[in-house]
Short mmCIF file of C-alpha atoms in Angstrom, two decimals:
data_model
loop_
_atom_site.label_atom_id
_atom_site.label_comp_id
_atom_site.label_asym_id
_atom_site.label_seq_id
_atom_site.Cartn_x
_atom_site.Cartn_y
_atom_site.Cartn_z
CA MET A 1 -11.10 10.78 -11.25
CA VAL A 2 -14.45 10.74 -12.88
CA GLY A 3 -13.96 7.60 -15.74
CA PRO A 4 -15.42 6.69 -18.47
CA ARG A 5 -18.02 3.94 -16.86
CA ARG A 6 -19.08 5.96 -13.96
CA LEU A 7 -19.54 9.50 -15.58
CA LEU A 8 -22.20 6.92 -17.83
CA ARG A 9 -23.52 5.85 -14.78
CA LEU A 10 -24.03 9.46 -13.39
CA THR A 11 -25.24 10.49 -16.73
CA ARG A 12 -27.55 7.24 -16.34
CA ILE A 13 -29.09 7.51 -13.09
CA GLN A 14 -29.98 11.72 -13.61
CA LEU A 15 -31.93 10.93 -16.90
CA VAL A 16 -33.65 8.62 -15.25
CA MET A 17 -34.61 11.20 -11.97
CA LEU A 18 -35.17 13.14 -15.29
CA ARG A 19 -37.91 11.06 -16.67
CA ASN A 20 -39.41 10.38 -13.84
CA GLY A 21 -39.31 13.93 -12.06
CA VAL A 22 -37.11 14.05 -9.36
CA ASP A 23 -35.77 16.68 -10.41
CA ASP A 24 -37.77 19.37 -7.76
CA VAL A 25 -36.04 17.12 -4.82
CA VAL A 26 -32.62 17.27 -6.67
CA LEU A 27 -33.19 20.95 -6.59
CA ALA A 28 -34.32 20.97 -2.93
CA ALA A 29 -30.93 20.67 -1.41
CA PRO A 30 -29.28 23.68 -0.26
CA ILE A 31 -26.37 23.00 -2.40
CA PHE A 32 -28.41 22.91 -5.43
CA ARG A 33 -30.12 26.46 -4.05
CA PRO A 34 -28.22 28.98 -6.95
CA LEU A 35 -29.53 26.87 -8.87
CA ARG A 36 -32.92 26.76 -8.50
CA PHE A 37 -33.39 29.64 -11.41
CA LEU A 38 -32.87 26.78 -13.69
CA VAL A 39 -37.44 25.50 -13.94
CA ILE A 40 -37.45 28.26 -16.03
CA PHE A 41 -35.47 26.42 -18.68
CA MET A 42 -37.93 22.76 -18.62
CA PRO A 43 -40.18 22.37 -19.89
CA TRP A 44 -41.78 19.62 -18.09
CA ARG A 45 -41.89 21.99 -15.39
CA TRP A 46 -44.10 23.90 -16.94
CA VAL A 47 -47.40 22.32 -16.19
CA ARG A 48 -48.22 20.82 -13.64
CA ARG A 49 -47.95 17.43 -12.14
CA LYS A 50 -49.83 14.93 -11.66
CA VAL A 51 -48.37 11.77 -9.73
CA PRO A 52 -47.23 12.69 -6.24
CA ARG A 53 -43.64 13.89 -6.02
CA GLY A 54 -43.30 10.50 -3.15
CA VAL A 55 -45.29 8.21 -5.95
CA ARG A 56 -41.90 9.88 -8.72
CA VAL A 57 -38.37 8.66 -5.97
CA ARG A 58 -40.19 5.80 -5.28
CA ARG A 59 -40.27 5.24 -9.28
CA ALA A 60 -36.75 6.74 -10.04
CA LEU A 61 -35.24 4.01 -7.34
CA GLU A 62 -37.57 1.22 -8.70
CA GLU A 63 -35.55 1.92 -12.11
CA LEU A 64 -31.77 2.66 -10.21
CA GLY A 65 -32.16 -0.96 -9.48
CA PRO A 66 -31.76 -2.95 -6.11
CA ILE A 67 -28.69 -0.85 -4.71
CA PHE A 68 -31.02 2.27 -4.71
CA VAL A 69 -34.34 0.51 -3.66
CA LYS A 70 -32.38 -0.72 -0.24
CA LEU A 71 -30.67 3.01 0.05
CA GLY A 72 -34.16 3.80 -0.24
CA GLN A 73 -35.87 1.42 2.56
CA ILE A 74 -33.14 2.56 5.04
CA LEU A 75 -34.17 6.26 4.40
CA SER A 76 -37.42 5.07 4.52
CA THR A 77 -37.18 5.01 7.90
CA ARG A 78 -35.77 8.09 8.25
CA GLN A 79 -38.80 10.10 7.99
CA ASP A 80 -37.95 12.84 10.72
CA LEU A 81 -35.88 13.56 8.42
CA LEU A 82 -37.24 12.89 5.02
CA PRO A 83 -40.76 14.74 3.61
CA ALA A 84 -43.95 13.03 5.35
CA ASP A 85 -45.14 12.24 1.73
CA VAL A 86 -42.05 10.66 0.97
CA ALA A 87 -40.97 8.66 3.59
CA ARG A 88 -44.43 7.11 3.66
CA GLU A 89 -43.69 6.35 -0.11
CA LEU A 90 -40.38 4.59 -0.07
CA ALA A 91 -41.36 2.78 2.29
CA ARG A 92 -43.90 1.08 0.07
CA LEU A 93 -40.28 -0.04 -1.58
CA GLN A 94 -40.59 -3.90 -1.54
CA ASP A 95 -37.52 -5.39 -3.05
CA ARG A 96 -40.15 -6.65 -6.37
CA VAL A 97 -37.02 -6.60 -9.00
CA PRO A 98 -38.37 -9.16 -12.29
CA PRO A 99 -36.07 -12.79 -11.55
CA PHE A 100 -32.74 -13.63 -13.12
CA PRO A 101 -34.08 -16.48 -15.29
CA HIS A 102 -33.55 -20.47 -13.68
CA GLU A 103 -30.63 -21.81 -16.58
CA ASP A 104 -28.96 -19.07 -14.68
CA ALA A 105 -29.49 -20.38 -10.62
CA ARG A 106 -29.97 -23.99 -11.86
CA ARG A 107 -25.22 -22.99 -13.02
CA ILE A 108 -25.04 -21.58 -9.40
CA VAL A 109 -26.54 -23.79 -7.73
CA GLU A 110 -24.10 -26.92 -9.14
CA ARG A 111 -20.45 -24.48 -9.61
CA THR A 112 -21.61 -24.18 -5.62
CA TYR A 113 -21.81 -28.05 -5.48
CA GLY A 114 -19.23 -29.62 -7.68
CA CYS A 115 -21.48 -32.11 -8.86
CA PRO A 116 -24.67 -32.02 -11.01
CA ILE A 117 -28.17 -30.47 -9.53
CA GLN A 118 -30.14 -33.65 -9.92
CA ASP A 119 -27.16 -35.44 -7.52
CA VAL A 120 -28.32 -33.47 -5.30
CA PHE A 121 -32.13 -32.72 -5.43
CA ALA A 122 -34.95 -35.45 -5.90
CA HIS A 123 -36.79 -31.91 -7.34
CA PHE A 124 -35.70 -28.49 -7.95
CA GLU A 125 -38.34 -26.38 -9.13
CA ASP A 126 -37.73 -23.70 -12.00
CA THR A 127 -40.09 -20.69 -11.22
CA PRO A 128 -38.70 -18.84 -8.30
CA ILE A 129 -40.89 -18.60 -5.08
CA ALA A 130 -39.57 -14.67 -4.41
CA SER A 131 -37.51 -12.95 -6.81
CA ALA A 132 -35.95 -9.63 -5.10
CA SER A 133 -33.24 -7.47 -5.59
CA ILE A 134 -30.29 -9.27 -3.76
CA ALA A 135 -31.14 -13.14 -4.29
CA GLN A 136 -33.83 -15.45 -5.25
CA VAL A 137 -35.84 -18.28 -4.04
CA HIS A 138 -36.87 -21.94 -5.43
CA GLY A 139 -38.59 -25.18 -4.32
CA ALA A 140 -37.33 -28.01 -4.07
CA GLN A 141 -36.62 -31.63 -2.37
CA LEU A 142 -33.41 -33.64 -1.47
CA HIS A 143 -33.59 -37.02 -2.00
CA ASP A 144 -35.35 -38.04 1.74
CA GLY A 145 -38.64 -36.52 1.01
CA SER A 146 -37.99 -32.93 2.73
CA GLU A 147 -39.30 -29.97 1.20
CA VAL A 148 -37.06 -27.25 1.03
CA VAL A 149 -36.60 -23.71 -0.67
CA VAL A 150 -32.79 -22.73 -1.98
CA LYS A 151 -32.21 -19.34 -1.96
CA VAL A 152 -29.22 -17.80 -5.07
CA VAL A 153 -27.63 -15.23 -5.06
CA ARG A 154 -28.42 -13.11 -8.01
CA PRO A 155 -25.15 -13.58 -11.13
CA GLY A 156 -22.98 -10.95 -11.24
CA ILE A 157 -24.76 -8.54 -8.18
CA PRO A 158 -21.48 -8.22 -6.42
CA ALA A 159 -19.86 -5.36 -8.96
CA VAL A 160 -23.35 -3.57 -9.62
CA ILE A 161 -23.15 -3.15 -5.54
CA ARG A 162 -19.88 -2.17 -5.98
CA ARG A 163 -19.89 0.50 -8.80
CA ASP A 164 -22.92 1.79 -7.27
CA LEU A 165 -21.19 1.97 -3.96
CA ASP A 166 -18.97 4.11 -5.47
CA LEU A 167 -20.89 6.98 -6.45
CA LEU A 168 -22.89 6.75 -3.24
CA HIS A 169 -19.34 6.98 -1.80
CA THR A 170 -18.69 10.01 -3.74
CA ALA A 171 -21.82 11.49 -2.88
CA ALA A 172 -22.17 11.22 0.78
CA ALA A 173 -18.17 13.47 0.92
CA LEU A 174 -19.89 15.66 -1.31
CA ALA A 175 -22.70 15.96 0.68
CA GLU A 176 -20.65 16.18 4.45
CA ARG A 177 -17.56 18.25 2.90
CA TYR A 178 -20.64 21.02 1.38
CA VAL A 179 -24.10 21.21 3.73
CA PRO A 180 -23.61 21.26 6.51
CA ASP A 181 -26.51 20.23 8.08
CA ALA A 182 -25.44 17.19 6.54
CA ARG A 183 -22.59 16.69 8.73
CA ARG A 184 -24.35 16.35 11.96
CA LEU A 185 -25.77 13.17 10.30
CA HIS A 186 -22.57 11.48 9.35
CA PRO A 187 -23.73 9.92 5.72
CA VAL A 188 -20.35 9.04 5.29
CA ASP A 189 -20.55 6.35 8.05
CA VAL A 190 -24.50 5.68 7.23
CA ILE A 191 -23.35 4.52 3.76
CA ARG A 192 -20.32 3.31 4.63
CA GLU A 193 -23.20 0.90 7.02
CA PHE A 194 -25.26 0.66 4.35
CA GLU A 195 -22.31 -1.30 2.91
CA LYS A 196 -22.11 -3.32 5.75
CA ASN A 197 -25.27 -4.62 5.25
CA LEU A 198 -25.46 -5.10 1.50
CA TYR A 199 -21.66 -6.99 1.37
CA ASP A 200 -23.37 -9.03 5.29
CA GLU A 201 -26.53 -9.62 2.41
CA LEU A 202 -23.96 -10.99 -0.09
CA ASP A 203 -22.96 -13.46 2.17
CA LEU A 204 -25.98 -16.45 2.45
CA MET A 205 -22.77 -18.87 4.79
CA ARG A 206 -24.21 -15.65 7.68
CA GLU A 207 -27.68 -15.44 7.18
CA ALA A 208 -28.09 -18.88 7.65
CA ALA A 209 -26.06 -18.61 10.96
CA ASN A 210 -28.34 -15.82 12.04
CA ALA A 211 -31.24 -17.95 10.90
CA SER A 212 -30.25 -20.59 12.91
CA GLN A 213 -29.58 -18.16 15.72
CA LEU A 214 -33.19 -16.91 15.71
CA ARG A 215 -33.87 -19.75 16.18
CA ARG A 216 -32.20 -21.58 18.73
CA ASN A 217 -33.47 -18.12 20.54
CA PHE A 218 -36.86 -18.91 19.65
CA GLU A 219 -36.76 -23.36 20.60
CA ASN A 220 -40.48 -24.26 21.17
CA SER A 221 -41.52 -20.43 22.00
CA GLU A 222 -45.40 -20.45 21.56
CA LEU A 223 -44.49 -17.42 19.69
CA LEU A 224 -42.67 -16.97 16.50
CA TYR A 225 -41.21 -19.97 14.57
CA VAL A 226 -38.01 -19.84 12.62
CA PRO A 227 -37.56 -22.83 9.08
CA ALA A 228 -33.93 -24.60 10.11
CA VAL A 229 -31.17 -24.67 8.17
CA TYR A 230 -29.52 -27.21 6.78
CA TRP A 231 -25.54 -26.85 6.79
CA ARG A 232 -25.02 -29.85 4.12
CA TYR A 233 -26.00 -27.84 1.02
CA THR A 234 -25.32 -24.09 2.41
CA GLY A 235 -22.63 -21.67 0.92
CA ARG A 236 -21.95 -18.46 0.04
CA ASN A 237 -24.09 -17.88 -2.86
CA VAL A 238 -27.07 -20.97 -2.18
CA MET A 239 -28.40 -21.76 1.24
CA VAL A 240 -30.41 -24.57 1.67
CA MET A 241 -33.35 -24.11 4.57
CA GLU A 242 -36.86 -26.11 5.63
CA ARG A 243 -39.75 -24.80 3.57
CA VAL A 244 -42.39 -22.93 5.76
CA HIS A 245 -46.04 -22.62 5.28
CA GLY A 246 -47.75 -20.29 6.15
CA LEU A 247 -50.69 -17.25 5.62
CA PRO A 248 -49.48 -13.51 4.57
CA ILE A 249 -49.63 -11.51 7.45
CA SER A 250 -51.32 -8.94 4.92
CA ASP A 251 -53.49 -11.40 3.74
CA ILE A 252 -56.40 -9.41 6.95
CA GLU A 253 -59.31 -11.28 4.67
CA ALA A 254 -57.70 -14.87 5.02
CA LEU A 255 -56.50 -14.53 8.36
CA LYS A 256 -60.65 -14.09 9.30
CA ALA A 257 -61.23 -16.46 7.28
CA HIS A 258 -59.44 -19.52 9.50
CA GLY A 259 -60.21 -16.90 12.60
CA ILE A 260 -56.69 -16.22 13.35
CA ASP A 261 -57.56 -14.07 16.59
CA LEU A 262 -56.57 -11.11 15.64
CA LYS A 263 -56.15 -8.89 18.70
CA LYS A 264 -53.25 -11.60 20.06
CA LEU A 265 -51.27 -11.63 17.03
CA ALA A 266 -50.18 -8.05 16.99
CA GLU A 267 -49.98 -7.92 20.39
CA ARG A 268 -47.74 -11.32 19.85
CA GLY A 269 -45.57 -9.45 17.51
CA THR A 270 -44.58 -6.58 19.40
CA GLU A 271 -43.97 -9.22 22.10
CA ILE A 272 -41.56 -10.86 19.86
CA PHE A 273 -39.64 -7.35 18.57
CA PHE A 274 -39.38 -6.46 22.58
CA THR A 275 -37.84 -10.32 23.77
CA GLN A 276 -35.78 -10.36 20.89
CA VAL A 277 -34.35 -6.30 21.59
CA PHE A 278 -34.01 -6.36 24.97
CA ARG A 279 -33.50 -10.72 25.98
CA ASP A 280 -31.19 -11.84 23.86
CA SER A 281 -30.47 -8.69 21.71
CA PHE A 282 -30.71 -10.28 18.60
CA PHE A 283 -33.26 -8.76 15.93
CA HIS A 284 -35.09 -9.24 13.44
CA ALA A 285 -34.54 -6.81 11.50
CA ASP A 286 -36.23 -6.44 7.95
CA MET A 287 -39.79 -6.90 9.18
CA HIS A 288 -41.85 -6.32 6.51
CA PRO A 289 -44.92 -8.04 5.42
CA GLY A 290 -43.18 -9.97 2.65
CA ASN A 291 -40.74 -11.81 5.35
CA ILE A 292 -44.01 -11.99 7.88
CA PHE A 293 -46.25 -15.20 8.49
CA VAL A 294 -49.10 -17.32 10.62
CA ASP A 295 -49.17 -20.26 11.11
CA PRO A 296 -52.94 -21.15 10.46
CA THR A 297 -52.73 -24.69 12.25
CA ARG A 298 -53.14 -22.71 15.21
CA PRO A 299 -56.44 -19.66 14.87
CA THR A 300 -56.35 -19.13 19.04
CA GLU A 301 -52.67 -19.04 19.80
CA PRO A 302 -51.47 -17.81 16.82
CA ARG A 303 -47.66 -18.68 15.91
CA TYR A 304 -45.78 -16.17 13.37
CA ILE A 305 -43.56 -17.17 10.68
CA ALA A 306 -40.12 -15.25 10.26
CA ILE A 307 -38.10 -15.24 6.86
CA ASP A 308 -34.98 -13.43 5.37
CA PHE A 309 -32.77 -12.94 7.91
CA GLY A 310 -30.37 -11.45 6.35
CA ILE A 311 -30.66 -7.93 7.89
CA MET A 312 -30.53 -8.27 11.62
CA GLY A 313 -29.51 -6.32 14.62
CA SER A 314 -28.20 -5.66 18.30
CA LEU A 315 -27.19 -3.82 20.67
CA ALA A 316 -24.48 -3.12 23.12
CA PRO A 317 -25.49 -3.74 27.13
CA THR A 318 -25.25 -0.01 27.23
CA ASP A 319 -28.22 0.40 25.14
CA HIS A 320 -30.02 -1.59 26.35
CA HIS A 321 -29.95 0.36 29.32
CA TYR A 322 -30.71 3.69 28.08
CA LEU A 323 -33.43 2.25 25.46
CA ALA A 324 -35.76 0.16 28.40
CA GLY A 325 -35.15 3.85 30.82
CA ASN A 326 -36.31 6.38 28.24
CA PHE A 327 -39.24 3.23 27.22
CA MET A 328 -40.39 3.68 31.60
CA ALA A 329 -39.34 7.33 31.71
CA PHE A 330 -41.55 7.92 28.42
CA PHE A 331 -44.30 5.68 30.05
CA ASN A 332 -44.02 7.36 33.84
CA ARG A 333 -44.63 10.33 31.58
CA ASP A 334 -41.26 11.92 33.81
CA TYR A 335 -39.62 13.87 30.76
CA ARG A 336 -36.18 15.45 32.51
CA ARG A 337 -35.66 11.50 33.46
CA VAL A 338 -35.78 10.87 29.60
CA ALA A 339 -33.58 14.10 28.95
CA GLU A 340 -31.03 13.54 31.27
CA LEU A 341 -30.72 10.04 29.36
CA HIS A 342 -30.57 11.45 26.03
CA VAL A 343 -27.02 13.69 27.66
CA GLU A 344 -25.41 10.80 29.63
CA SER A 345 -25.94 8.71 26.89
CA GLY A 346 -23.91 11.30 24.30
CA TRP A 347 -26.67 11.20 22.33
CA VAL A 348 -27.14 14.80 22.52
CA PRO A 349 -23.64 17.25 23.01
CA ALA A 350 -22.53 16.55 27.35
CA GLY A 351 -23.56 21.03 27.08
CA THR A 352 -27.12 20.46 26.37
CA ARG A 353 -29.25 22.43 28.86
CA VAL A 354 -31.31 19.40 30.33
CA GLU A 355 -34.28 22.44 31.34
CA GLU A 356 -34.42 23.89 28.07
CA PHE A 357 -34.75 20.08 26.29
CA GLU A 358 -37.57 18.19 29.01
CA ALA A 359 -39.37 21.01 27.90
CA ALA A 360 -39.20 20.34 24.52
CA ILE A 361 -40.17 16.58 24.87
CA ARG A 362 -43.11 17.40 27.08
CA THR A 363 -44.26 20.01 24.39
CA VAL A 364 -43.59 17.09 21.99
CA CYS A 365 -45.37 14.37 24.51
CA GLU A 366 -47.90 16.27 26.32
CA PRO A 367 -50.57 16.62 23.57
CA ALA A 368 -49.84 12.75 22.45
CA PHE A 369 -50.95 11.24 26.51
CA ALA A 370 -53.91 13.71 26.89
CA ARG A 371 -55.49 10.99 23.38
CA PRO A 372 -57.11 7.39 24.65
CA LEU A 373 -54.11 5.29 24.68
CA HIS A 374 -54.97 3.16 21.82
CA GLU A 375 -54.45 5.90 19.15
CA ILE A 376 -51.03 6.34 20.16
CA SER A 377 -48.67 5.78 17.23
CA PHE A 378 -45.95 4.91 19.45
CA ALA A 379 -43.74 4.91 16.65
CA GLN A 380 -44.50 8.15 15.32
CA LEU A 381 -44.10 10.23 18.26
CA LEU A 382 -40.87 8.60 18.71
CA LEU A 383 -40.28 10.47 15.05
CA ARG A 384 -41.29 12.98 16.27
CA LEU A 385 -39.17 13.25 19.31
CA PHE A 386 -36.32 12.54 16.42
CA GLN A 387 -37.33 15.91 15.15
CA THR A 388 -36.55 18.01 18.71
CA GLY A 389 -33.28 16.31 19.03
CA ARG A 390 -32.32 18.34 16.05
CA ARG A 391 -32.88 21.31 17.01
CA PHE A 392 -30.22 20.12 20.07
CA ASN A 393 -28.21 19.11 17.98
CA MET A 394 -28.93 14.92 18.54
CA GLU A 395 -26.47 13.22 15.80
CA VAL A 396 -27.91 10.13 14.89
CA GLN A 397 -27.21 7.04 16.26
CA PRO A 398 -26.00 3.98 13.91
CA GLN A 399 -27.04 0.82 16.21
CA LEU A 400 -30.46 2.25 16.45
CA VAL A 401 -30.83 2.89 12.89
CA LEU A 402 -32.07 -0.76 12.31
CA LEU A 403 -34.00 -0.86 15.44
CA GLN A 404 -36.23 2.25 14.99
CA LYS A 405 -37.08 1.23 11.58
CA THR A 406 -37.92 -2.50 13.10
CA LEU A 407 -40.31 -0.10 15.18
CA LEU A 408 -41.99 1.70 12.73
CA ASN A 409 -42.41 -2.20 10.83
CA ILE A 410 -44.52 -4.24 13.79
CA GLU A 411 -46.32 -1.18 15.39
CA GLY A 412 -47.29 -0.79 11.65
CA LEU A 413 -48.44 -3.96 10.47
CA GLY A 414 -50.20 -4.45 14.69
CA ARG A 415 -52.38 -1.67 13.86
CA ASN A 416 -52.98 -3.60 10.29
CA LEU A 417 -53.40 -6.59 12.38
CA TYR A 418 -55.81 -4.62 14.72
CA PRO A 419 -56.80 -0.75 14.64
CA ASP A 420 -56.48 -0.49 18.23
CA LEU A 421 -53.62 -2.08 19.20
CA ASP A 422 -52.54 -0.82 22.07
CA LEU A 423 -48.22 -0.96 21.49
CA TRP A 424 -47.52 0.53 25.74
CA THR A 425 -49.79 -1.40 27.48
CA THR A 426 -48.31 -4.42 25.72
CA ALA A 427 -44.83 -3.22 26.07
CA LYS A 428 -44.68 -1.76 29.58
CA PRO A 429 -45.22 -4.45 31.54
CA PHE A 430 -42.26 -6.45 29.13
CA LEU A 431 -39.82 -3.66 30.30
CA GLU A 432 -41.11 -3.69 33.61
CA ARG A 433 -40.26 -6.95 34.39
CA TRP A 434 -36.71 -7.56 31.86
CA MET A 435 -35.80 -4.18 34.05
CA ARG A 436 -36.68 -6.21 37.29
CA GLU A 437 -34.72 -9.74 35.96
CA GLU A 438 -31.74 -6.75 34.73
CA LEU A 439 -31.07 -4.71 37.44
CA GLY A 440 -32.05 -6.81 41.01
CA PRO A 441 -31.13 -9.54 43.37
CA ALA A 442 -31.51 -12.03 40.42
CA ALA A 443 -29.72 -10.41 37.87
CA ALA A 444 -26.83 -9.86 40.49
CA LEU A 445 -27.09 -13.93 40.98
CA ARG A 446 -27.04 -14.50 37.26
CA ASN A 447 -23.94 -13.39 36.85
CA ILE A 448 -21.95 -14.54 39.95
CA ARG A 449 -23.24 -17.91 38.42
CA LYS A 450 -21.68 -17.17 35.06
CA GLN A 451 -18.48 -15.73 36.70
CA LEU A 452 -17.91 -18.82 39.10
CA PRO A 453 -15.96 -20.77 36.51
CA GLU A 454 -13.29 -18.48 35.72
CA TRP A 455 -12.93 -17.48 39.62
CA GLY A 456 -12.81 -21.65 40.04
CA ASP A 457 -10.06 -21.50 37.15
CA LYS A 458 -8.45 -18.28 39.16
CA LEU A 459 -8.87 -19.61 43.15
CA PRO A 460 -5.64 -22.08 43.66
CA GLU A 461 -3.32 -19.50 42.91
CA LEU A 462 -5.57 -16.58 45.06
CA PRO A 463 -2.34 -17.42 47.89
CA ASN A 464 0.01 -16.84 45.22
CA ARG A 465 -1.01 -13.25 43.27
CA ILE A 466 -2.49 -12.18 46.55
CA ASP A 467 1.91 -12.83 48.42
CA ARG A 468 3.02 -11.42 44.51
CA GLY A 469 0.76 -8.79 44.96
CA LEU A 470 2.17 -7.73 48.98
CA ASP A 471 5.61 -8.28 47.75
CA ASP A 472 4.90 -5.62 45.41
CA LEU A 473 2.99 -3.06 47.52
CA ALA A 474 5.79 -3.47 50.36
CA SER A 475 8.00 -2.44 46.72
CA MET A 476 6.63 0.33 45.56
CA ARG A 477 6.18 1.75 49.49
CA ALA A 478 9.67 1.70 49.98
CA GLU A 479 10.64 2.77 45.66
CA LEU A 480 8.18 5.93 46.83
CA HIS A 481 9.79 6.24 50.22
CA ARG A 482 13.37 6.71 48.20
CA HIS A 483 11.37 8.76 45.92
CA CYS A 484 10.17 11.24 48.98
CA GLN A 485 13.62 11.12 49.45
CA GLU A 486 15.06 12.83 46.97
CA MET A 487 12.17 15.55 46.07
CA GLU A 488 12.93 16.39 50.04
CA GLN A 489 16.76 16.88 48.67
CA LEU A 490 15.58 18.16 45.57
CA ARG A 491 13.72 20.60 47.28
CA ARG A 492 16.42 21.46 49.51
CA GLU A 493 18.56 22.08 47.12
CA VAL A 494 16.39 24.79 45.21
CA ASP A 495 15.64 26.26 48.78
CA ARG A 496 19.83 26.73 48.58
CA GLY A 497 19.71 27.99 45.44
CA ASN A 498 17.60 30.42 45.88
CA ARG A 499 18.76 31.30 49.25
CA ARG A 500 22.65 31.80 46.69
CA VAL A 501 20.33 33.95 44.45
CA TYR A 502 19.85 36.55 46.71
CA ALA A 503 22.17 37.51 48.55
CA ALA A 504 23.80 38.28 45.79
CA ILE A 505 21.60 40.60 43.98
CA ALA A 506 21.46 41.86 48.09
CA GLY A 507 24.76 42.21 47.65
CA ALA A 508 24.94 43.59 44.51
CA ALA A 509 22.83 45.71 45.20
CA LEU A 510 24.82 47.37 47.92
CA ILE A 511 28.01 47.59 46.41
CA ILE A 512 26.26 49.48 43.41
CA ALA A 513 24.55 51.71 46.15
CA ALA A 514 27.95 52.20 48.14
CA VAL A 515 30.02 52.97 44.40
CA LEU A 516 26.54 55.45 43.25
CA SER A 517 26.76 57.30 47.14
CA HIS A 518 30.63 58.67 46.14
CA THR A 519 30.39 61.42 44.28
CA GLY A 520 34.87 61.83 43.87
CA GLU A 521 36.37 61.46 40.88
CA GLY A 522 38.84 58.44 42.28
CA THR A 523 42.11 59.83 43.59
CA PRO A 524 43.64 58.63 46.53
CA GLU A 525 42.07 61.49 48.37
CA ALA A 526 39.18 61.50 46.90
CA TRP A 527 38.75 57.81 48.49
CA ALA A 528 40.40 59.55 51.79
CA ASP A 529 37.01 61.81 52.42
CA VAL A 530 34.18 59.10 51.71
CA PRO A 531 32.59 58.05 54.45
CA PRO A 532 32.37 55.05 56.55
CA ALA A 533 28.61 54.14 56.09
CA THR A 534 29.85 53.67 52.30
CA TRP A 535 32.42 51.77 52.89
CA GLY A 536 30.29 49.81 55.61
CA LEU A 537 27.63 49.52 52.81
CA GLY A 538 30.21 48.18 49.57
CA GLY A 539 31.75 45.39 52.73
CA LEU A 540 28.26 44.08 53.34
CA GLY A 541 27.78 43.93 49.95
CA LEU A 542 31.46 42.34 48.77
CA MET A 543 30.55 40.27 51.79
CA ALA A 544 27.25 38.63 50.70
CA LEU A 545 29.04 38.11 47.15
CA VAL A 546 31.23 35.61 49.17
CA LEU A 547 28.23 33.99 50.82
CA ALA A 548 26.27 33.71 47.80
CA LEU A 549 29.61 31.86 45.47
CA PRO A 550 28.35 28.25 45.53
CA TRP A 551 31.03 26.29 47.40
CA ARG A 552 29.38 26.86 50.04
CA ARG A 553 26.49 23.61 50.96
#
């Protein structure tokens, strides 16, 4: 039921969309096709719009608030489903929202710690360093002199999230019900996953745990530095981390001014991505330019600095192997294997004709391979493959959406740093090495070492387990023998029953035949004239009926 508050929110959404001229995008949906004639009654449609529709969509989402900004960021990763101009513009959404008052930030911090803010921090900066849709960040100094940043969740944001998610769930359910093409995309599941990610971002304890895990994965690494978490001062609404200083990854002029090796920086970004995905199965899934910095003190051996760990992705071992197999098949131009892997993994229906799917994949990939490698956009190639997959009813893989988004971000950052970046050449050796390590003898030995403690615990019980197993096997054989005897007895009973039925049928048939063969009127004189053959038929029938009686076993 649509209550007054929801109705008011829906009305405001409609007004924002109309004010920003997004009505043509709405009317493009199949569900609204019967209403397209209404455009003749819209005066603002009588003149040609000068602002591109992608810009209009982005502005509308920014005006509608943080939840719609986040949704736009997720949608920007589905460039295989959106018009290219709209997807490109949505990718520019960077959570640029006005900061909330510093008095609110101080109040939230004090409520979290249960004491005045000066008891915790020697200095707290009122002007925020950054302000995003879910939280904002302030600089501070601990009493021991440590420079830190304090991340504070926006006041009232949980209620805003609940209100808008309610509307998004309703819209997704309607789309899944009335728009046939939307069902394949599972909009209800997408919004449910979106909701999970949002609530995960609200819990700064979870983000702190993500940061600690990523820092552990790259401890003493030459590729990536992750700031330390101050757990003593971290709660659900407040998180305190080490303050780091670096050059924004998007400031190319500053990077050049510091002598940063841009080619090596771009290649290391690719290596970081594949290391996170395939080695650790735990990757930073929000790698837009605002969250990535470069250490200026290492120009010849550049190192990345990552912040904002609210959105992290992970993959199951099966996804690992399918992805690695797909990547290697692409690199080796083995389109048949790509098609087979899609069917084996369930990404396309089991009844898909592999030959047809292989031909479609070849049509997409061959033109790309005809170009110089540094001109090939691997992310864009994947997008075209997703578009091809739609023709074969390829379903959206929720576990791969974040991976796709991250790959797009990584390649975009790398090409911005070094336009001639060859993602293929950088990635192929890493994947070959990973597959050797995961599928070769070293992987088998590693798995054995991992299982040794468990085997050591079970080894003393092994004789008793074997003895019990042998006893159970003997019992099972005896039970099986008994069941076989019972089945044989039942089979014999069924055979005897069948023979009695056959005898009864035959006897009754003979008696009926004898009666029908006698045409007399039933007098003694008539019965005296019955031929002996008739009496013989009747006698045989009577004998058969007697033999069919159930007393005979």
